[in-house]
Amino acid sequence: MDKETISITEAEALIKAALTANGVAEVSASAVASALVAAEAEGQVGHGFSRLGDYVAQVKTGKVDGRAIPSLTEHGASSILVDAGHGFAYPAMDLAIREGTKRAKAQGTASMAITRSHHCGALSLQVEKIARAGSIGIMVANAPAAIAPWGAKTPVFGTNPIAFSAPRADGDPLIIDLSLSKVARGKVMHAKKSGTDIPLGWALDAGGQPTTDPEAALAGTMVPIGEAKGTALALMVEILASAMTGANPSAQMPSFFTADGPPNEAGQFLMALNPPNPEGFAERMETILGLIEGAEGARLPGTRRRAAIARAHSHGIDVPRHYLETARDLSGG
């Protein structure tokens, strides 16, 4: 695949220009650009440049309100609800985390529910912000239905990711980010747009048969991690991200990939937890992580992510040329 290397600064400026040229408010465009480029930098290509064309198309049809301003409602000292107002998820998450981490410092814990939201990209980016504020971070999100209950063929759950972060006394936080499908559905869409097959075992077609065709996969279902256990976890996420937030359940949510239809009204739910004994927590954290780091053949979750981020900052990010051409066309450049 033909790729072009571009710096993080240039990439953010290009995406922001493409969004603002198509009616997105500057503050939202900045939040979206930062998140898409950060996802691209850590290797989450399904949440990076590949999303830009879809985002702009959805703004043009009104599926996403590019000028929405998220609003906050307090539900007690340690619980907040952010209404994304059918706008992009990123400015809503920025508001939720900024206010939620303040409450966690004062109260020891805080929950942040986000409703009437949109595609939220790589959860790793959001829980890392919580960890860098000194708290343990937990995040779940729902998405359009793509996983069937175990034994069934009709999708009910989204790929419904889960992410976790924990601060470390020295060095970068521990970050764990996983989709409840074997791979994120964005990777299948990326394969479709790139004209490549997907590996066998990622997805099933509409008839419930394994497929390597990304188009058939998108019309079918994603294979869950851990079989029945994966769909049980997807149900847990669905309850937190939809029932707790007042957002659409996955089965009633329009696609993130098309411009037609009503707003997605997706939901995200986050928590910030402050250890009651920070020094004791830090000591035990390092003991636990040291056991993993000292085990031959093992590696901590997030190790490859951090290496990819470091390379992106020193080398730039390698983006398929057709995505960059799309961004330049959208920006008028």
PDB file of C-alpha atoms in Angstrom, residues 41-311:
ATOM      1  CA  ALA A  41       0.290   7.269  16.126  1.00  0.00           C
ATOM      2  CA  GLU A  42      -0.343   4.353  18.460  1.00  0.00           C
ATOM      3  CA  GLY A  43      -1.224   2.017  15.609  1.00  0.00           C
ATOM      4  CA  GLN A  44      -5.031   2.160  15.876  1.00  0.00           C
ATOM      5  CA  VAL A  45      -5.453   2.814  12.164  1.00  0.00           C
ATOM      6  CA  GLY A  46      -9.177   2.018  12.265  1.00  0.00           C
ATOM      7  CA  HIS A  47      -9.650   5.068  14.504  1.00  0.00           C
ATOM      8  CA  GLY A  48      -7.342   7.431  12.633  1.00  0.00           C
ATOM      9  CA  PHE A  49      -7.312   9.042   9.185  1.00  0.00           C
ATOM     10  CA  SER A  50      -9.670   6.362   7.869  1.00  0.00           C
ATOM     11  CA  ARG A  51     -12.518   7.994   9.825  1.00  0.00           C
ATOM     12  CA  LEU A  52     -12.171  11.517   8.454  1.00  0.00           C
ATOM     13  CA  GLY A  53     -14.195  11.091   5.269  1.00  0.00           C
ATOM     14  CA  ASP A  54     -17.043   9.428   7.168  1.00  0.00           C
ATOM     15  CA  TYR A  55     -17.034  12.150   9.822  1.00  0.00           C
ATOM     16  CA  VAL A  56     -17.273  14.945   7.241  1.00  0.00           C
ATOM     17  CA  ALA A  57     -20.024  13.152   5.338  1.00  0.00           C
ATOM     18  CA  GLN A  58     -22.015  12.793   8.565  1.00  0.00           C
ATOM     19  CA  VAL A  59     -21.610  16.483   9.367  1.00  0.00           C
ATOM     20  CA  LYS A  60     -22.907  17.376   5.916  1.00  0.00           C
ATOM     21  CA  THR A  61     -26.070  15.285   6.342  1.00  0.00           C
ATOM     22  CA  GLY A  62     -26.651  16.445   9.931  1.00  0.00           C
ATOM     23  CA  LYS A  63     -26.097  13.017  11.443  1.00  0.00           C
ATOM     24  CA  VAL A  64     -23.399  14.741  13.508  1.00  0.00           C
ATOM     25  CA  ASP A  65     -23.767  18.342  14.655  1.00  0.00           C
ATOM     26  CA  GLY A  66     -20.349  19.811  13.980  1.00  0.00           C
ATOM     27  CA  ARG A  67     -21.156  22.919  16.021  1.00  0.00           C
ATOM     28  CA  ALA A  68     -22.606  21.182  19.096  1.00  0.00           C
ATOM     29  CA  ILE A  69     -21.346  22.325  22.506  1.00  0.00           C
ATOM     30  CA  PRO A  70     -21.385  19.580  25.153  1.00  0.00           C
ATOM     31  CA  SER A  71     -23.204  20.420  28.394  1.00  0.00           C
ATOM     32  CA  LEU A  72     -22.681  19.094  31.899  1.00  0.00           C
ATOM     33  CA  THR A  73     -25.199  18.144  34.593  1.00  0.00           C
ATOM     34  CA  GLU A  74     -24.140  17.194  38.122  1.00  0.00           C
ATOM     35  CA  HIS A  75     -25.758  14.257  39.859  1.00  0.00           C
ATOM     36  CA  GLY A  76     -24.171  14.523  43.292  1.00  0.00           C
ATOM     37  CA  ALA A  77     -20.625  15.383  44.278  1.00  0.00           C
ATOM     38  CA  SER A  78     -19.017  12.491  42.417  1.00  0.00           C
ATOM     39  CA  SER A  79     -21.307  11.819  39.449  1.00  0.00           C
ATOM     40  CA  ILE A  80     -21.745  13.835  36.261  1.00  0.00           C
ATOM     41  CA  LEU A  81     -23.671  13.482  33.015  1.00  0.00           C
ATOM     42  CA  VAL A  82     -22.395  15.112  29.828  1.00  0.00           C
ATOM     43  CA  ASP A  83     -24.760  15.602  26.905  1.00  0.00           C
ATOM     44  CA  ALA A  84     -22.761  15.568  23.672  1.00  0.00           C
ATOM     45  CA  GLY A  85     -25.719  17.154  21.896  1.00  0.00           C
ATOM     46  CA  HIS A  86     -25.424  14.848  18.843  1.00  0.00           C
ATOM     47  CA  GLY A  87     -21.963  16.270  18.276  1.00  0.00           C
ATOM     48  CA  PHE A  88     -18.580  14.548  18.199  1.00  0.00           C
ATOM     49  CA  ALA A  89     -17.658  12.441  21.221  1.00  0.00           C
ATOM     50  CA  TYR A  90     -14.184  13.952  21.675  1.00  0.00           C
ATOM     51  CA  PRO A  91     -15.085  17.393  23.087  1.00  0.00           C
ATOM     52  CA  ALA A  92     -17.695  15.713  25.313  1.00  0.00           C
ATOM     53  CA  MET A  93     -15.064  13.312  26.669  1.00  0.00           C
ATOM     54  CA  ASP A  94     -12.629  16.180  27.225  1.00  0.00           C
ATOM     55  CA  LEU A  95     -15.257  17.957  29.342  1.00  0.00           C
ATOM     56  CA  ALA A  96     -16.196  14.798  31.242  1.00  0.00           C
ATOM     57  CA  ILE A  97     -12.597  13.900  32.094  1.00  0.00           C
ATOM     58  CA  ARG A  98     -11.620  17.449  33.025  1.00  0.00           C
ATOM     59  CA  GLU A  99     -14.515  17.750  35.470  1.00  0.00           C
ATOM     60  CA  GLY A 100     -14.531  14.127  36.596  1.00  0.00           C
ATOM     61  CA  THR A 101     -10.879  14.028  37.615  1.00  0.00           C
ATOM     62  CA  LYS A 102     -11.420  17.173  39.705  1.00  0.00           C
ATOM     63  CA  ARG A 103     -14.233  15.413  41.572  1.00  0.00           C
ATOM     64  CA  ALA A 104     -12.178  12.260  42.015  1.00  0.00           C
ATOM     65  CA  LYS A 105      -9.451  14.281  43.728  1.00  0.00           C
ATOM     66  CA  ALA A 106     -12.013  15.756  46.129  1.00  0.00           C
ATOM     67  CA  GLN A 107     -14.266  12.731  46.674  1.00  0.00           C
ATOM     68  CA  GLY A 108     -11.977   9.768  45.979  1.00  0.00           C
ATOM     69  CA  THR A 109     -14.042   8.590  43.022  1.00  0.00           C
ATOM     70  CA  ALA A 110     -16.099   9.994  40.178  1.00  0.00           C
ATOM     71  CA  SER A 111     -18.320   8.542  37.478  1.00  0.00           C
ATOM     72  CA  MET A 112     -18.792  10.225  34.114  1.00  0.00           C
ATOM     73  CA  ALA A 113     -21.697   9.321  31.842  1.00  0.00           C
ATOM     74  CA  ILE A 114     -21.847  10.675  28.296  1.00  0.00           C
ATOM     75  CA  THR A 115     -25.054  10.530  26.279  1.00  0.00           C
ATOM     76  CA  ARG A 116     -26.264  11.533  22.783  1.00  0.00           C
ATOM     77  CA  SER A 117     -22.709  10.921  21.634  1.00  0.00           C
ATOM     78  CA  HIS A 118     -20.909   9.540  18.597  1.00  0.00           C
ATOM     79  CA  HIS A 119     -17.953   7.280  17.727  1.00  0.00           C
ATOM     80  CA  CYS A 120     -15.346   7.686  20.475  1.00  0.00           C
ATOM     81  CA  GLY A 121     -12.285   6.165  18.798  1.00  0.00           C
ATOM     82  CA  ALA A 122      -9.434   4.649  20.808  1.00  0.00           C
ATOM     83  CA  LEU A 123     -10.400   4.402  24.496  1.00  0.00           C
ATOM     84  CA  SER A 124      -6.719   4.175  25.439  1.00  0.00           C
ATOM     85  CA  LEU A 125      -6.368   7.911  24.773  1.00  0.00           C
ATOM     86  CA  GLN A 126      -9.095   8.794  27.251  1.00  0.00           C
ATOM     87  CA  VAL A 127      -8.114   6.531  30.151  1.00  0.00           C
ATOM     88  CA  GLU A 128      -4.513   7.709  29.814  1.00  0.00           C
ATOM     89  CA  LYS A 129      -5.710  11.254  30.572  1.00  0.00           C
ATOM     90  CA  ILE A 130      -7.321   9.962  33.779  1.00  0.00           C
ATOM     91  CA  ALA A 131      -4.138   8.158  34.817  1.00  0.00           C
ATOM     92  CA  ARG A 132      -1.996  11.217  34.146  1.00  0.00           C
ATOM     93  CA  ALA A 133      -4.310  13.129  36.476  1.00  0.00           C
ATOM     94  CA  GLY A 134      -3.346  10.624  39.196  1.00  0.00           C
ATOM     95  CA  SER A 135      -6.387   8.332  39.160  1.00  0.00           C
ATOM     96  CA  ILE A 136      -7.142   4.812  38.027  1.00  0.00           C
ATOM     97  CA  GLY A 137      -9.265   5.086  34.885  1.00  0.00           C
ATOM     98  CA  ILE A 138     -11.981   2.791  33.570  1.00  0.00           C
ATOM     99  CA  MET A 139     -13.974   3.352  30.381  1.00  0.00           C
ATOM    100  CA  VAL A 140     -16.575   1.442  28.397  1.00  0.00           C
ATOM    101  CA  ALA A 141     -18.502   2.421  25.272  1.00  0.00           C
ATOM    102  CA  ASN A 142     -21.174   0.933  23.088  1.00  0.00           C
ATOM    103  CA  ALA A 143     -21.362   0.942  19.308  1.00  0.00           C
ATOM    104  CA  PRO A 144     -23.720  -0.154  16.527  1.00  0.00           C
ATOM    105  CA  ALA A 145     -24.663  -3.823  16.803  1.00  0.00           C
ATOM    106  CA  ALA A 146     -21.972  -6.102  15.375  1.00  0.00           C
ATOM    107  CA  ILE A 147     -21.779  -9.101  17.746  1.00  0.00           C
ATOM    108  CA  ALA A 148     -24.519 -11.710  18.131  1.00  0.00           C
ATOM    109  CA  PRO A 149     -25.339 -13.296  21.494  1.00  0.00           C
ATOM    110  CA  TRP A 150     -23.400 -16.556  21.671  1.00  0.00           C
ATOM    111  CA  GLY A 151     -25.208 -19.199  19.611  1.00  0.00           C
ATOM    112  CA  ALA A 152     -27.275 -16.655  17.636  1.00  0.00           C
ATOM    113  CA  LYS A 153     -26.750 -14.984  14.235  1.00  0.00           C
ATOM    114  CA  THR A 154     -28.432 -11.600  14.693  1.00  0.00           C
ATOM    115  CA  PRO A 155     -26.156  -8.882  16.133  1.00  0.00           C
ATOM    116  CA  VAL A 156     -27.308  -7.315  19.410  1.00  0.00           C
ATOM    117  CA  PHE A 157     -24.097  -5.912  20.921  1.00  0.00           C
ATOM    118  CA  GLY A 158     -21.538  -3.533  19.535  1.00  0.00           C
ATOM    119  CA  THR A 159     -17.846  -4.372  19.679  1.00  0.00           C
ATOM    120  CA  ASN A 160     -18.250  -2.575  23.049  1.00  0.00           C
ATOM    121  CA  PRO A 161     -14.641  -1.872  24.094  1.00  0.00           C
ATOM    122  CA  ILE A 162     -13.251  -1.767  27.627  1.00  0.00           C
ATOM    123  CA  ALA A 163     -10.202   0.238  28.737  1.00  0.00           C
ATOM    124  CA  PHE A 164      -8.279   0.546  32.004  1.00  0.00           C
ATOM    125  CA  SER A 165      -5.412   2.742  33.139  1.00  0.00           C
ATOM    126  CA  ALA A 166      -3.332   3.033  36.275  1.00  0.00           C
ATOM    127  CA  PRO A 167      -0.691   5.633  37.132  1.00  0.00           C
ATOM    128  CA  ARG A 168       2.866   4.541  37.910  1.00  0.00           C
ATOM    129  CA  ALA A 169       5.202   6.323  40.282  1.00  0.00           C
ATOM    130  CA  ASP A 170       7.839   6.595  37.561  1.00  0.00           C
ATOM    131  CA  GLY A 171       7.181   6.343  33.857  1.00  0.00           C
ATOM    132  CA  ASP A 172       4.134   6.061  31.678  1.00  0.00           C
ATOM    133  CA  PRO A 173       0.812   4.754  33.025  1.00  0.00           C
ATOM    134  CA  LEU A 174      -0.291   1.188  32.486  1.00  0.00           C
ATOM    135  CA  ILE A 175      -2.878   1.203  29.687  1.00  0.00           C
ATOM    136  CA  ILE A 176      -5.128  -1.703  28.717  1.00  0.00           C
ATOM    137  CA  ASP A 177      -7.558  -1.238  25.819  1.00  0.00           C
ATOM    138  CA  LEU A 178      -9.479  -4.082  24.242  1.00  0.00           C
ATOM    139  CA  SER A 179     -12.413  -4.612  21.965  1.00  0.00           C
ATOM    140  CA  LEU A 180     -14.831  -7.408  22.834  1.00  0.00           C
ATOM    141  CA  SER A 181     -14.611  -8.616  19.253  1.00  0.00           C
ATOM    142  CA  LYS A 182     -11.397 -10.358  18.244  1.00  0.00           C
ATOM    143  CA  VAL A 183     -10.448  -7.130  16.464  1.00  0.00           C
ATOM    144  CA  ALA A 184     -12.000  -3.670  16.346  1.00  0.00           C
ATOM    145  CA  ARG A 185     -14.614  -3.325  13.586  1.00  0.00           C
ATOM    146  CA  GLY A 186     -12.777  -0.245  12.343  1.00  0.00           C
ATOM    147  CA  LYS A 187      -9.999  -2.559  11.106  1.00  0.00           C
ATOM    148  CA  VAL A 188     -12.521  -4.343   8.898  1.00  0.00           C
ATOM    149  CA  MET A 189     -13.732  -1.030   7.454  1.00  0.00           C
ATOM    150  CA  HIS A 190     -10.085   0.000   6.931  1.00  0.00           C
ATOM    151  CA  ALA A 191      -9.538  -3.249   4.992  1.00  0.00           C
ATOM    152  CA  LYS A 192     -12.612  -2.562   2.847  1.00  0.00           C
ATOM    153  CA  LYS A 193     -11.456   0.971   2.036  1.00  0.00           C
ATOM    154  CA  SER A 194      -7.942  -0.318   1.304  1.00  0.00           C
ATOM    155  CA  GLY A 195      -9.168  -3.143  -0.940  1.00  0.00           C
ATOM    156  CA  THR A 196      -7.593  -5.912   1.150  1.00  0.00           C
ATOM    157  CA  ASP A 197      -8.919  -9.133   2.674  1.00  0.00           C
ATOM    158  CA  ILE A 198      -9.204  -9.700   6.421  1.00  0.00           C
ATOM    159  CA  PRO A 199      -7.702 -12.725   8.206  1.00  0.00           C
ATOM    160  CA  LEU A 200      -9.950 -15.736   8.708  1.00  0.00           C
ATOM    161  CA  GLY A 201     -11.382 -15.779  12.227  1.00  0.00           C
ATOM    162  CA  TRP A 202     -12.139 -12.071  12.538  1.00  0.00           C
ATOM    163  CA  ALA A 203     -15.737 -12.152  11.346  1.00  0.00           C
ATOM    164  CA  LEU A 204     -18.707 -14.128  10.047  1.00  0.00           C
ATOM    165  CA  ASP A 205     -20.891 -13.326   7.042  1.00  0.00           C
ATOM    166  CA  ALA A 206     -24.668 -12.813   7.276  1.00  0.00           C
ATOM    167  CA  GLY A 207     -25.158 -16.567   7.125  1.00  0.00           C
ATOM    168  CA  GLY A 208     -22.890 -17.161  10.095  1.00  0.00           C
ATOM    169  CA  GLN A 209     -19.973 -18.514   8.048  1.00  0.00           C
ATOM    170  CA  PRO A 210     -16.327 -17.430   8.457  1.00  0.00           C
ATOM    171  CA  THR A 211     -15.238 -14.901   5.816  1.00  0.00           C
ATOM    172  CA  THR A 212     -12.141 -13.058   4.626  1.00  0.00           C
ATOM    173  CA  ASP A 213     -14.224 -10.536   2.626  1.00  0.00           C
ATOM    174  CA  PRO A 214     -14.478  -7.265   4.614  1.00  0.00           C
ATOM    175  CA  GLU A 215     -17.728  -6.290   2.861  1.00  0.00           C
ATOM    176  CA  ALA A 216     -19.348  -9.609   3.813  1.00  0.00           C
ATOM    177  CA  ALA A 217     -17.980  -9.182   7.329  1.00  0.00           C
ATOM    178  CA  LEU A 218     -19.551  -5.741   7.700  1.00  0.00           C
ATOM    179  CA  ALA A 219     -22.892  -7.220   6.597  1.00  0.00           C
ATOM    180  CA  GLY A 220     -22.486 -10.050   9.095  1.00  0.00           C
ATOM    181  CA  THR A 221     -21.107 -10.202  12.637  1.00  0.00           C
ATOM    182  CA  MET A 222     -17.786  -9.900  14.419  1.00  0.00           C
ATOM    183  CA  VAL A 223     -16.390 -12.891  16.291  1.00  0.00           C
ATOM    184  CA  PRO A 224     -16.297 -12.153  20.055  1.00  0.00           C
ATOM    185  CA  ILE A 225     -13.278 -12.787  22.236  1.00  0.00           C
ATOM    186  CA  GLY A 226     -13.712 -15.736  24.567  1.00  0.00           C
ATOM    187  CA  GLU A 227     -16.876 -17.012  22.860  1.00  0.00           C
ATOM    188  CA  ALA A 228     -19.804 -16.884  25.355  1.00  0.00           C
ATOM    189  CA  LYS A 229     -17.658 -15.037  27.911  1.00  0.00           C
ATOM    190  CA  GLY A 230     -17.063 -12.254  25.403  1.00  0.00           C
ATOM    191  CA  THR A 231     -20.773 -11.736  24.815  1.00  0.00           C
ATOM    192  CA  ALA A 232     -21.381 -11.693  28.593  1.00  0.00           C
ATOM    193  CA  LEU A 233     -18.832  -8.888  28.880  1.00  0.00           C
ATOM    194  CA  ALA A 234     -20.507  -7.103  25.955  1.00  0.00           C
ATOM    195  CA  LEU A 235     -23.777  -7.212  27.886  1.00  0.00           C
ATOM    196  CA  MET A 236     -22.080  -5.663  30.932  1.00  0.00           C
ATOM    197  CA  VAL A 237     -20.723  -2.847  28.763  1.00  0.00           C
ATOM    198  CA  GLU A 238     -24.121  -2.349  27.133  1.00  0.00           C
ATOM    199  CA  ILE A 239     -25.776  -1.818  30.520  1.00  0.00           C
ATOM    200  CA  LEU A 240     -23.138   0.715  31.627  1.00  0.00           C
ATOM    201  CA  ALA A 241     -22.863   2.575  28.305  1.00  0.00           C
ATOM    202  CA  SER A 242     -26.563   2.626  27.410  1.00  0.00           C
ATOM    203  CA  ALA A 243     -28.802   2.023  30.419  1.00  0.00           C
ATOM    204  CA  MET A 244     -26.614   4.117  32.748  1.00  0.00           C
ATOM    205  CA  THR A 245     -26.196   7.013  30.326  1.00  0.00           C
ATOM    206  CA  GLY A 246     -29.589   7.112  28.628  1.00  0.00           C
ATOM    207  CA  ALA A 247     -27.968   6.460  25.233  1.00  0.00           C
ATOM    208  CA  ASN A 248     -29.202   4.190  22.457  1.00  0.00           C
ATOM    209  CA  PRO A 249     -28.640   0.461  22.925  1.00  0.00           C
ATOM    210  CA  SER A 250     -26.364  -0.976  20.257  1.00  0.00           C
ATOM    211  CA  ALA A 251     -29.245  -2.767  18.511  1.00  0.00           C
ATOM    212  CA  GLN A 252     -30.995   0.592  17.900  1.00  0.00           C
ATOM    213  CA  MET A 253     -27.918   2.560  16.853  1.00  0.00           C
ATOM    214  CA  PRO A 254     -27.270   3.636  13.239  1.00  0.00           C
ATOM    215  CA  SER A 255     -23.932   2.822  11.630  1.00  0.00           C
ATOM    216  CA  PHE A 256     -20.819   4.857  12.406  1.00  0.00           C
ATOM    217  CA  PHE A 257     -19.692   4.327   8.797  1.00  0.00           C
ATOM    218  CA  THR A 258     -22.584   5.829   6.798  1.00  0.00           C
ATOM    219  CA  ALA A 259     -23.881   9.371   6.470  1.00  0.00           C
ATOM    220  CA  ASP A 260     -27.549   8.472   6.239  1.00  0.00           C
ATOM    221  CA  GLY A 261     -29.935   8.013   9.133  1.00  0.00           C
ATOM    222  CA  PRO A 262     -30.482   9.799  12.447  1.00  0.00           C
ATOM    223  CA  PRO A 263     -27.773  10.666  15.006  1.00  0.00           C
ATOM    224  CA  ASN A 264     -26.130   7.662  16.656  1.00  0.00           C
ATOM    225  CA  GLU A 265     -26.871   8.686  20.263  1.00  0.00           C
ATOM    226  CA  ALA A 266     -24.053   6.436  21.470  1.00  0.00           C
ATOM    227  CA  GLY A 267     -23.006   6.250  25.117  1.00  0.00           C
ATOM    228  CA  GLN A 268     -19.716   6.249  27.012  1.00  0.00           C
ATOM    229  CA  PHE A 269     -19.205   5.610  30.721  1.00  0.00           C
ATOM    230  CA  LEU A 270     -15.988   6.422  32.606  1.00  0.00           C
ATOM    231  CA  MET A 271     -14.756   6.218  36.176  1.00  0.00           C
ATOM    232  CA  ALA A 272     -11.831   7.849  37.973  1.00  0.00           C
ATOM    233  CA  LEU A 273     -10.726   6.118  41.172  1.00  0.00           C
ATOM    234  CA  ASN A 274      -8.171   7.518  43.588  1.00  0.00           C
ATOM    235  CA  PRO A 275      -6.299   4.961  45.724  1.00  0.00           C
ATOM    236  CA  PRO A 276      -6.962   5.556  49.446  1.00  0.00           C
ATOM    237  CA  ASN A 277      -3.272   4.850  50.156  1.00  0.00           C
ATOM    238  CA  PRO A 278      -1.296   6.217  47.188  1.00  0.00           C
ATOM    239  CA  GLU A 279       2.119   5.119  48.455  1.00  0.00           C
ATOM    240  CA  GLY A 280       0.925   1.608  49.203  1.00  0.00           C
ATOM    241  CA  PHE A 281      -0.819   1.431  45.858  1.00  0.00           C
ATOM    242  CA  ALA A 282       2.314   2.496  43.984  1.00  0.00           C
ATOM    243  CA  GLU A 283       4.413  -0.106  45.797  1.00  0.00           C
ATOM    244  CA  ARG A 284       1.982  -2.932  45.100  1.00  0.00           C
ATOM    245  CA  MET A 285       1.581  -1.831  41.486  1.00  0.00           C
ATOM    246  CA  GLU A 286       5.299  -2.118  40.886  1.00  0.00           C
ATOM    247  CA  THR A 287       5.410  -5.520  42.604  1.00  0.00           C
ATOM    248  CA  ILE A 288       2.657  -6.849  40.339  1.00  0.00           C
ATOM    249  CA  LEU A 289       4.069  -5.340  37.166  1.00  0.00           C
ATOM    250  CA  GLY A 290       7.578  -6.438  38.087  1.00  0.00           C
ATOM    251  CA  LEU A 291       6.433 -10.066  38.133  1.00  0.00           C
ATOM    252  CA  ILE A 292       5.250  -9.680  34.550  1.00  0.00           C
ATOM    253  CA  GLU A 293       8.275  -7.743  33.354  1.00  0.00           C
ATOM    254  CA  GLY A 294      10.547 -10.353  34.934  1.00  0.00           C
ATOM    255  CA  ALA A 295       8.814 -13.329  33.324  1.00  0.00           C
ATOM    256  CA  GLU A 296      10.634 -14.662  30.269  1.00  0.00           C
ATOM    257  CA  GLY A 297       8.597 -14.120  27.113  1.00  0.00           C
ATOM    258  CA  ALA A 298       6.031 -11.855  28.788  1.00  0.00           C
ATOM    259  CA  ARG A 299       5.394  -8.179  28.179  1.00  0.00           C
ATOM    260  CA  LEU A 300       3.197  -5.595  29.825  1.00  0.00           C
ATOM    261  CA  PRO A 301       0.026  -4.587  28.001  1.00  0.00           C
ATOM    262  CA  GLY A 302       0.635  -1.367  26.092  1.00  0.00           C
ATOM    263  CA  THR A 303       4.351  -2.002  25.449  1.00  0.00           C
ATOM    264  CA  ARG A 304       3.962  -2.017  21.668  1.00  0.00           C
ATOM    265  CA  ARG A 305       1.627   0.989  21.890  1.00  0.00           C
ATOM    266  CA  ARG A 306       4.263   3.084  23.664  1.00  0.00           C
ATOM    267  CA  ALA A 307       6.924   2.041  21.153  1.00  0.00           C
ATOM    268  CA  ALA A 308       4.633   3.037  18.274  1.00  0.00           C
ATOM    269  CA  ILE A 309       3.942   6.419  19.879  1.00  0.00           C
ATOM    270  CA  ALA A 310       7.656   7.067  20.413  1.00  0.00           C
ATOM    271  CA  ARG A 311       8.378   6.196  16.785  1.00  0.00           C
TER     272      ARG A 311
END
